[in-house]
């Protein structure tokens, strides 16, 4: 599929994702209406506010006229910098929306070109675009985070922990919105693919595909099994060399390196411990299965396509594990759906990091395996 044909659905999907996120953010005021608590319930309203707050244009309370909250640092010379800080906040949101549009369009352009949603590839393309939409939201939040931190008036204090805190927010809404966006993008891409001629598949030997999937999954397992082990994770979070503004990077390292958190069974039934670990097993299983199928689904198994596909596979595995944990572990008669999904999207920054590394490793092993494979004509 040519870039010209892939550009239209990618652009439409990016605009739709941006528009839906903006609409959800603009609807934040509706959650403050007096009747919202009675209709949805206080817990649901509070959870929805956490979903939309990172995408809302409403400035923080300490930037409102006349407000003086703990986060706002006034100008001691007698002036008032609220307008300046409010401008930084607005600029940060504009960068956030621009970044989510650009990130989704670039990723979707590559995915649609190498994984066109035609017969036999439609489901894979839909899942990849859903995962990429969630990843694009995380990238946009990360890119715009410095402006959001500066708008609080104390951006120079513990900058890296603040950066980690901002990046951790705004993850649930893109995950939900991307489901709709992926469906619309696939529909437009199928229309654009009509008349494009036969779209080839990469002929990959089964052994080479399995070796590549195993290599990529081993990279993901490094985060899931080794780095996410609580003693190791604690050592990462406590890593705080002297460096002034850039000191205490532990929280940020934890965000970008850990796909979970686990420890050995201690004092509880082994069955409960295994239920918690089932989500990690599912994550690795989804990644291996996706990487095993990916080279054969791509029209050409290039490094960028494999890397983007590995990121999508890791995000999908992460979401599948979190949904399993909600269904199996986080159960209770008084626990609402929104409260149960509060942890959805945790670990997507790490999925970006290790997904890219897994894609590179899988591509390298795949190419080495194909070079060492015997010639079919021999």
Tab-separated table of C-alpha atoms in Angstrom:
chain	number	residue	atom	x	y	z
A	1	UNK	CA	0.000	0.000	0.000
A	2	UNK	CA	1.511	3.316	-1.035
A	3	UNK	CA	2.044	6.245	1.309
A	4	UNK	CA	-0.472	8.282	-0.701
A	5	UNK	CA	-3.235	5.755	-0.056
A	6	UNK	CA	-2.228	5.293	3.583
A	7	UNK	CA	-2.029	9.022	4.315
A	8	UNK	CA	-5.789	9.641	4.071
A	9	UNK	CA	-6.940	7.126	6.734
A	10	UNK	CA	-3.975	8.014	8.963
A	11	UNK	CA	-4.836	11.713	8.831
A	12	UNK	CA	-8.550	11.086	9.376
A	13	UNK	CA	-7.776	8.841	12.346
A	14	UNK	CA	-5.428	11.429	13.842
A	15	UNK	CA	-7.971	14.214	13.471
A	16	UNK	CA	-10.707	12.030	14.968
A	17	UNK	CA	-8.509	11.063	17.928
A	18	UNK	CA	-7.613	14.697	18.581
A	19	UNK	CA	-11.231	15.827	18.225
A	20	UNK	CA	-12.575	13.169	20.595
A	21	UNK	CA	-9.922	13.931	23.211
A	22	UNK	CA	-10.685	17.645	22.907
A	23	UNK	CA	-14.423	17.002	23.184
A	24	UNK	CA	-13.920	14.872	26.288
A	25	UNK	CA	-11.674	17.530	27.817
A	26	UNK	CA	-14.174	20.259	26.997
A	27	UNK	CA	-16.883	18.210	28.731
A	28	UNK	CA	-15.095	18.459	32.085
A	29	UNK	CA	-17.404	21.305	33.139
A	30	UNK	CA	-20.433	19.023	32.790
A	31	UNK	CA	-19.067	16.783	35.542
A	32	UNK	CA	-19.213	19.718	37.959
A	33	UNK	CA	-22.920	20.346	37.459
A	34	UNK	CA	-25.061	19.808	40.576
A	35	UNK	CA	-26.977	16.879	39.097
A	36	UNK	CA	-23.923	14.874	38.003
A	37	UNK	CA	-23.361	13.290	41.423
A	38	UNK	CA	-26.952	12.164	41.636
A	39	UNK	CA	-26.983	10.748	38.101
A	40	UNK	CA	-23.602	9.031	37.952
A	41	UNK	CA	-22.658	8.772	41.609
A	42	UNK	CA	-19.864	10.631	43.429
A	43	UNK	CA	-17.313	7.878	42.837
A	44	UNK	CA	-17.956	7.695	39.090
A	45	UNK	CA	-17.832	11.479	38.764
A	46	UNK	CA	-14.511	11.666	40.614
A	47	UNK	CA	-13.030	8.909	38.436
A	48	UNK	CA	-14.233	10.528	35.209
A	49	UNK	CA	-12.736	13.831	36.316
A	50	UNK	CA	-9.383	12.092	36.705
A	51	UNK	CA	-9.800	10.679	33.196
A	52	UNK	CA	-10.503	14.012	31.494
A	53	UNK	CA	-8.482	16.429	33.669
A	54	UNK	CA	-5.190	16.023	31.717
A	55	UNK	CA	-7.050	16.869	28.492
A	56	UNK	CA	-9.254	19.678	29.836
A	57	UNK	CA	-8.708	23.305	28.907
A	58	UNK	CA	-9.851	24.457	32.335
A	59	UNK	CA	-6.756	25.829	34.102
A	60	UNK	CA	-5.816	24.529	37.547
A	61	UNK	CA	-7.662	26.106	40.445
A	62	UNK	CA	-4.638	28.145	41.505
A	63	UNK	CA	-4.613	29.897	38.107
A	64	UNK	CA	-8.211	31.042	38.413
A	65	UNK	CA	-8.715	34.679	39.285
A	66	UNK	CA	-8.617	35.294	42.988
A	67	UNK	CA	-7.486	31.783	43.912
A	68	UNK	CA	-4.381	31.153	45.988
A	69	UNK	CA	-3.696	27.443	46.352
A	70	UNK	CA	-0.546	25.733	47.511
A	71	UNK	CA	0.671	24.987	43.983
A	72	UNK	CA	0.773	28.639	42.924
A	73	UNK	CA	3.898	30.662	43.696
A	74	UNK	CA	3.031	34.378	43.534
A	75	UNK	CA	5.452	37.079	42.463
A	76	UNK	CA	6.941	38.554	45.663
A	77	UNK	CA	7.805	41.823	43.915
A	78	UNK	CA	4.182	42.835	44.029
A	79	UNK	CA	3.014	41.625	40.622
A	80	UNK	CA	0.758	38.743	39.739
A	81	UNK	CA	2.007	36.123	37.285
A	82	UNK	CA	-1.241	34.178	37.044
A	83	UNK	CA	-1.710	35.253	33.422
A	84	UNK	CA	1.806	34.092	32.604
A	85	UNK	CA	1.277	30.701	34.221
A	86	UNK	CA	-2.141	30.360	32.604
A	87	UNK	CA	-0.498	31.050	29.245
A	88	UNK	CA	2.035	28.302	29.892
A	89	UNK	CA	-0.776	25.902	30.737
A	90	UNK	CA	-2.663	26.755	27.545
A	91	UNK	CA	0.525	26.394	25.500
A	92	UNK	CA	1.175	23.009	27.091
A	93	UNK	CA	-2.304	21.790	26.119
A	94	UNK	CA	-1.880	23.064	22.576
A	95	UNK	CA	1.414	21.171	22.328
A	96	UNK	CA	-0.287	18.091	23.813
A	97	UNK	CA	-3.039	18.076	21.194
A	98	UNK	CA	-0.610	18.823	18.384
A	99	UNK	CA	1.712	16.051	19.558
A	100	UNK	CA	-1.063	13.442	19.776
A	101	UNK	CA	-2.142	14.282	16.225
A	102	UNK	CA	1.408	14.088	14.863
A	103	UNK	CA	2.337	10.926	16.782
A	104	UNK	CA	-0.779	9.047	15.718
A	105	UNK	CA	-0.554	10.094	12.068
A	106	UNK	CA	3.100	9.084	11.742
A	107	UNK	CA	2.590	5.723	13.436
A	108	UNK	CA	-0.674	4.973	11.652
A	109	UNK	CA	0.887	5.878	8.297
A	110	UNK	CA	3.585	3.268	8.806
A	111	UNK	CA	1.209	0.641	10.163
A	112	UNK	CA	-1.405	1.048	7.448
A	113	UNK	CA	1.229	0.944	4.704
A	114	UNK	CA	2.911	-2.205	6.017
A	115	UNK	CA	-0.179	-3.781	7.632
A	116	UNK	CA	-3.079	-2.800	5.340
A	117	UNK	CA	-6.506	-3.784	6.707
A	118	UNK	CA	-7.489	-6.100	3.879
A	119	UNK	CA	-8.808	-9.658	4.134
A	120	UNK	CA	-6.727	-11.598	6.644
A	121	UNK	CA	-5.190	-8.479	8.141
A	122	UNK	CA	-8.194	-6.437	9.303
A	123	UNK	CA	-8.244	-7.633	12.911
A	124	UNK	CA	-4.485	-7.254	13.257
A	125	UNK	CA	-4.612	-3.730	11.821
A	126	UNK	CA	-7.477	-2.763	14.143
A	127	UNK	CA	-5.643	-4.007	17.247
A	128	UNK	CA	-2.391	-2.345	16.168
A	129	UNK	CA	-4.088	1.010	15.596
A	130	UNK	CA	-5.908	0.765	18.932
A	131	UNK	CA	-2.636	0.141	20.734
A	132	UNK	CA	-0.866	2.882	18.807
A	133	UNK	CA	-3.568	5.400	19.721
A	134	UNK	CA	-2.973	4.678	23.408
A	135	UNK	CA	0.793	5.006	22.883
A	136	UNK	CA	0.335	8.283	20.993
A	137	UNK	CA	-1.587	9.705	23.946
A	138	UNK	CA	1.262	8.820	26.294
A	139	UNK	CA	3.837	10.365	23.951
A	140	UNK	CA	1.793	13.566	23.722
A	141	UNK	CA	1.532	13.827	27.501
A	142	UNK	CA	5.297	13.287	27.822
A	143	UNK	CA	6.165	15.912	25.191
A	144	UNK	CA	3.920	18.564	26.742
A	145	UNK	CA	4.854	17.768	30.350
A	146	UNK	CA	7.565	20.498	30.759
A	147	UNK	CA	5.062	23.259	29.940
A	148	UNK	CA	2.492	21.807	32.334
A	149	UNK	CA	5.106	21.649	35.093
A	150	UNK	CA	6.244	25.214	34.410
A	151	UNK	CA	2.640	26.435	34.669
A	152	UNK	CA	2.582	25.461	38.360
A	153	UNK	CA	5.195	28.097	39.154
A	154	UNK	CA	7.739	25.740	40.721
A	155	UNK	CA	9.109	23.772	37.771
A	156	UNK	CA	12.671	23.865	39.094
A	157	UNK	CA	11.821	21.888	42.241
A	158	UNK	CA	12.181	18.098	41.894
A	159	UNK	CA	11.694	18.390	38.150
A	160	UNK	CA	12.146	14.724	37.241
A	161	UNK	CA	9.685	13.393	39.856
A	162	UNK	CA	7.177	16.001	38.661
A	163	UNK	CA	7.810	14.895	35.075
A	164	UNK	CA	7.116	11.282	36.021
A	165	UNK	CA	3.906	12.295	37.791
A	166	UNK	CA	2.600	14.243	34.787
A	167	UNK	CA	3.428	11.430	32.345
A	168	UNK	CA	1.563	8.954	34.551
A	169	UNK	CA	-1.691	10.872	34.032
A	170	UNK	CA	-3.962	11.069	31.013
A	171	UNK	CA	-3.603	7.414	30.035
A	172	UNK	CA	-7.149	6.034	30.444
A	173	UNK	CA	-8.926	8.393	28.064
A	174	UNK	CA	-6.744	7.669	24.982
A	175	UNK	CA	-7.119	3.924	25.616
A	176	UNK	CA	-10.916	4.223	25.485
A	177	UNK	CA	-11.075	6.756	22.657
A	178	UNK	CA	-8.608	4.823	20.491
A	179	UNK	CA	-11.084	1.950	20.186
A	180	UNK	CA	-13.427	4.193	18.204
A	181	UNK	CA	-10.576	5.790	16.285
A	182	UNK	CA	-9.098	2.425	15.286
A	183	UNK	CA	-12.446	1.233	13.933
A	184	UNK	CA	-12.941	4.396	11.866
A	185	UNK	CA	-9.365	4.351	10.578
A	186	UNK	CA	-9.627	0.710	9.497
A	187	UNK	CA	-12.900	1.418	7.693
A	188	UNK	CA	-11.397	4.335	5.752
A	189	UNK	CA	-8.212	2.354	5.059
A	190	UNK	CA	-10.214	-0.534	3.586
A	191	UNK	CA	-11.917	1.907	1.222
A	192	UNK	CA	-8.561	3.460	0.312
A	193	UNK	CA	-7.063	0.014	-0.370
A	194	UNK	CA	-9.668	-0.830	-3.013
A	195	UNK	CA	-8.059	-0.962	-6.423
A	196	UNK	CA	-4.549	-0.953	-4.985
A	197	UNK	CA	-3.859	-4.369	-6.453
A	198	UNK	CA	-2.677	-7.470	-4.606
A	199	UNK	CA	-0.858	-6.671	-1.399
A	200	UNK	CA	1.982	-9.150	-0.834
A	201	UNK	CA	2.802	-11.025	2.339
A	202	UNK	CA	6.294	-11.692	3.617
A	203	UNK	CA	7.167	-15.372	3.248
A	204	UNK	CA	8.789	-16.200	6.592
A	205	UNK	CA	9.813	-19.725	7.630
A	206	UNK	CA	8.139	-20.920	10.802
A	207	UNK	CA	11.430	-21.491	12.619
A	208	UNK	CA	12.717	-17.994	11.823
A	209	UNK	CA	9.461	-16.403	12.979
A	210	UNK	CA	9.524	-18.347	16.238
A	211	UNK	CA	13.144	-17.417	16.932
A	212	UNK	CA	12.401	-13.747	16.261
A	213	UNK	CA	9.324	-13.844	18.531
A	214	UNK	CA	11.314	-15.532	21.280
A	215	UNK	CA	14.081	-12.922	21.082
A	216	UNK	CA	11.593	-10.051	21.234
A	217	UNK	CA	9.664	-11.637	24.101
A	218	UNK	CA	12.909	-12.117	26.030
A	219	UNK	CA	13.438	-8.349	25.898
A	220	UNK	CA	9.938	-7.754	27.285
A	221	UNK	CA	10.544	-10.416	29.950
A	222	UNK	CA	13.537	-8.402	31.158
A	223	UNK	CA	11.130	-5.698	32.301
A	224	UNK	CA	8.285	-7.977	33.416
A	225	UNK	CA	10.351	-10.534	35.333
A	226	UNK	CA	13.614	-8.840	36.331
A	227	UNK	CA	13.137	-5.072	36.552
A	228	UNK	CA	9.564	-5.288	37.859
A	229	UNK	CA	10.653	-7.505	40.773
A	230	UNK	CA	10.048	-5.296	43.796
A	231	UNK	CA	13.595	-5.301	45.242
A	232	UNK	CA	14.995	-4.335	41.832
A	233	UNK	CA	12.229	-1.788	41.247
A	234	UNK	CA	12.920	-0.231	44.645
A	235	UNK	CA	16.601	0.100	43.773
A	236	UNK	CA	15.649	1.861	40.538
A	237	UNK	CA	13.294	4.250	42.296
A	238	UNK	CA	15.862	5.093	44.963
A	239	UNK	CA	18.502	5.954	42.358
A	240	UNK	CA	19.124	9.670	43.071
A	241	UNK	CA	22.545	11.018	42.096
A	242	UNK	CA	23.422	14.638	42.796
A	243	UNK	CA	22.507	16.798	39.843
A	244	UNK	CA	20.448	19.803	40.874
A	245	UNK	CA	17.512	20.179	38.508
A	246	UNK	CA	18.026	16.693	37.064
A	247	UNK	CA	18.455	14.890	40.368
A	248	UNK	CA	16.239	12.064	41.632
A	249	UNK	CA	15.462	10.329	38.315
A	250	UNK	CA	14.173	7.212	40.093
A	251	UNK	CA	10.467	7.935	39.579
A	252	UNK	CA	11.057	8.667	35.905
A	253	UNK	CA	13.139	5.506	35.442
A	254	UNK	CA	10.368	3.496	37.036
A	255	UNK	CA	7.837	4.942	34.584
A	256	UNK	CA	9.889	4.074	31.505
A	257	UNK	CA	11.376	0.742	32.579
A	258	UNK	CA	8.739	-1.207	34.517
A	259	UNK	CA	5.844	-3.064	32.915
A	260	UNK	CA	4.501	-4.281	36.246
A	261	UNK	CA	5.338	-4.995	39.863
A	262	UNK	CA	5.594	-8.319	41.622
A	263	UNK	CA	7.159	-10.100	44.569
A	264	UNK	CA	7.315	-13.649	45.822
A	265	UNK	CA	4.409	-15.152	47.778
A	266	UNK	CA	4.520	-14.029	51.392
A	267	UNK	CA	1.967	-15.069	53.974
A	268	UNK	CA	-0.938	-15.614	51.588
A	269	UNK	CA	-2.331	-18.562	49.666
A	270	UNK	CA	-0.227	-19.570	46.683
A	271	UNK	CA	-3.390	-19.557	44.565
A	272	UNK	CA	-3.867	-15.811	45.088
A	273	UNK	CA	-0.256	-15.160	44.135
A	274	UNK	CA	-0.648	-17.199	40.958
A	275	UNK	CA	-3.790	-15.288	40.025
A	276	UNK	CA	-1.862	-12.034	40.208
A	277	UNK	CA	0.967	-13.478	38.120
A	278	UNK	CA	-1.448	-14.706	35.449
A	279	UNK	CA	-1.587	-11.180	34.031
A	280	UNK	CA	2.205	-11.191	33.541
A	281	UNK	CA	2.035	-14.586	31.837
A	282	UNK	CA	-0.724	-13.322	29.559
A	283	UNK	CA	1.350	-10.240	28.680
A	284	UNK	CA	4.293	-12.380	27.577
A	285	UNK	CA	2.020	-14.813	25.729
A	286	UNK	CA	0.333	-12.010	23.765
A	287	UNK	CA	3.700	-10.478	22.868
A	288	UNK	CA	5.129	-13.804	21.679
A	289	UNK	CA	2.042	-14.663	19.633
A	290	UNK	CA	1.906	-11.192	18.039
A	291	UNK	CA	5.615	-11.165	17.184
A	292	UNK	CA	5.282	-14.688	15.803
A	293	UNK	CA	2.508	-13.570	13.421
A	294	UNK	CA	3.815	-10.083	12.648
A	295	UNK	CA	6.505	-10.856	9.995
A	296	UNK	CA	4.029	-12.884	7.951
A	297	UNK	CA	1.329	-10.198	8.133
A	298	UNK	CA	3.551	-7.313	7.026
A	299	UNK	CA	3.899	-6.584	3.340
A	300	UNK	CA	7.600	-6.157	4.086
A	301	UNK	CA	9.284	-6.887	7.414
A	302	UNK	CA	11.345	-3.689	7.717
A	303	UNK	CA	12.919	-2.507	10.946
A	304	UNK	CA	10.524	0.478	11.430
A	305	UNK	CA	7.476	-1.715	10.803
A	306	UNK	CA	8.707	-4.446	13.148
A	307	UNK	CA	9.544	-1.888	15.846
A	308	UNK	CA	6.132	-0.211	15.582
A	309	UNK	CA	4.433	-3.600	15.560
A	310	UNK	CA	6.375	-4.696	18.642
A	311	UNK	CA	5.316	-1.541	20.496
A	312	UNK	CA	1.691	-2.250	19.602
A	313	UNK	CA	2.074	-5.897	20.655
A	314	UNK	CA	3.514	-4.863	24.020
A	315	UNK	CA	0.747	-2.328	24.637
A	316	UNK	CA	-1.879	-4.930	23.699
A	317	UNK	CA	-0.315	-7.496	26.018
A	318	UNK	CA	-0.192	-4.935	28.806
A	319	UNK	CA	-3.870	-4.016	28.347
A	320	UNK	CA	-4.877	-7.683	28.128
A	321	UNK	CA	-3.083	-8.443	31.386
A	322	UNK	CA	-4.693	-5.475	33.109
A	323	UNK	CA	-8.162	-6.478	31.910
A	324	UNK	CA	-7.546	-10.008	33.169
A	325	UNK	CA	-6.521	-8.648	36.550
A	326	UNK	CA	-9.701	-6.563	36.700
A	327	UNK	CA	-11.844	-9.580	35.830
A	328	UNK	CA	-10.122	-12.149	38.060
A	329	UNK	CA	-8.478	-10.261	40.907
A	330	UNK	CA	-10.152	-6.891	41.402
A	331	UNK	CA	-13.647	-8.135	42.106
A	332	UNK	CA	-16.115	-6.973	44.692
A	333	UNK	CA	-19.820	-6.207	44.968
A	334	UNK	CA	-19.298	-2.523	45.745
A	335	UNK	CA	-16.555	-1.888	43.207
A	336	UNK	CA	-17.781	0.033	40.173
A	337	UNK	CA	-16.497	-0.394	36.654
A	338	UNK	CA	-14.733	2.969	36.506
A	339	UNK	CA	-13.022	2.355	39.832
A	340	UNK	CA	-11.867	-1.057	38.656
A	341	UNK	CA	-10.333	0.410	35.500
A	342	UNK	CA	-8.272	3.024	37.344
A	343	UNK	CA	-5.087	1.078	36.589
A	344	UNK	CA	-5.707	0.759	32.841
A	345	UNK	CA	-2.766	2.082	30.841
A	346	UNK	CA	-0.166	1.888	33.593
A	347	UNK	CA	3.132	0.873	32.020
A	348	UNK	CA	2.586	2.245	28.502
A	349	UNK	CA	5.782	4.379	28.707
A	350	UNK	CA	7.725	1.201	29.510
A	351	UNK	CA	5.891	-0.572	26.684
A	352	UNK	CA	7.221	2.078	24.320
A	353	UNK	CA	10.774	1.609	25.588
A	354	UNK	CA	10.893	-2.171	25.602
A	355	UNK	CA	8.601	-2.544	22.611
A	356	UNK	CA	11.080	-0.654	20.452
A	357	UNK	CA	13.934	-2.755	21.840
A	358	UNK	CA	11.950	-5.949	21.272
A	359	UNK	CA	11.235	-4.935	17.681
A	360	UNK	CA	14.922	-4.308	17.020
A	361	UNK	CA	15.902	-7.642	18.590
A	362	UNK	CA	13.211	-9.556	16.687
A	363	UNK	CA	14.230	-7.962	13.394
A	364	UNK	CA	17.910	-8.753	13.949
A	365	UNK	CA	17.196	-12.398	14.811
A	366	UNK	CA	14.762	-12.708	11.898
A	367	UNK	CA	17.310	-11.465	9.386
A	368	UNK	CA	20.062	-13.664	10.786
A	369	UNK	CA	17.748	-16.680	10.660
A	370	UNK	CA	16.764	-15.968	7.067
A	371	UNK	CA	20.398	-15.620	6.020
A	372	UNK	CA	21.356	-18.906	7.642
A	373	UNK	CA	18.299	-20.756	6.289
A	374	UNK	CA	19.039	-23.240	3.488
A	375	UNK	CA	18.166	-22.208	-0.029
A	376	UNK	CA	14.821	-23.795	-1.000
A	377	UNK	CA	16.185	-24.451	-4.473
A	378	UNK	CA	19.205	-26.337	-3.145
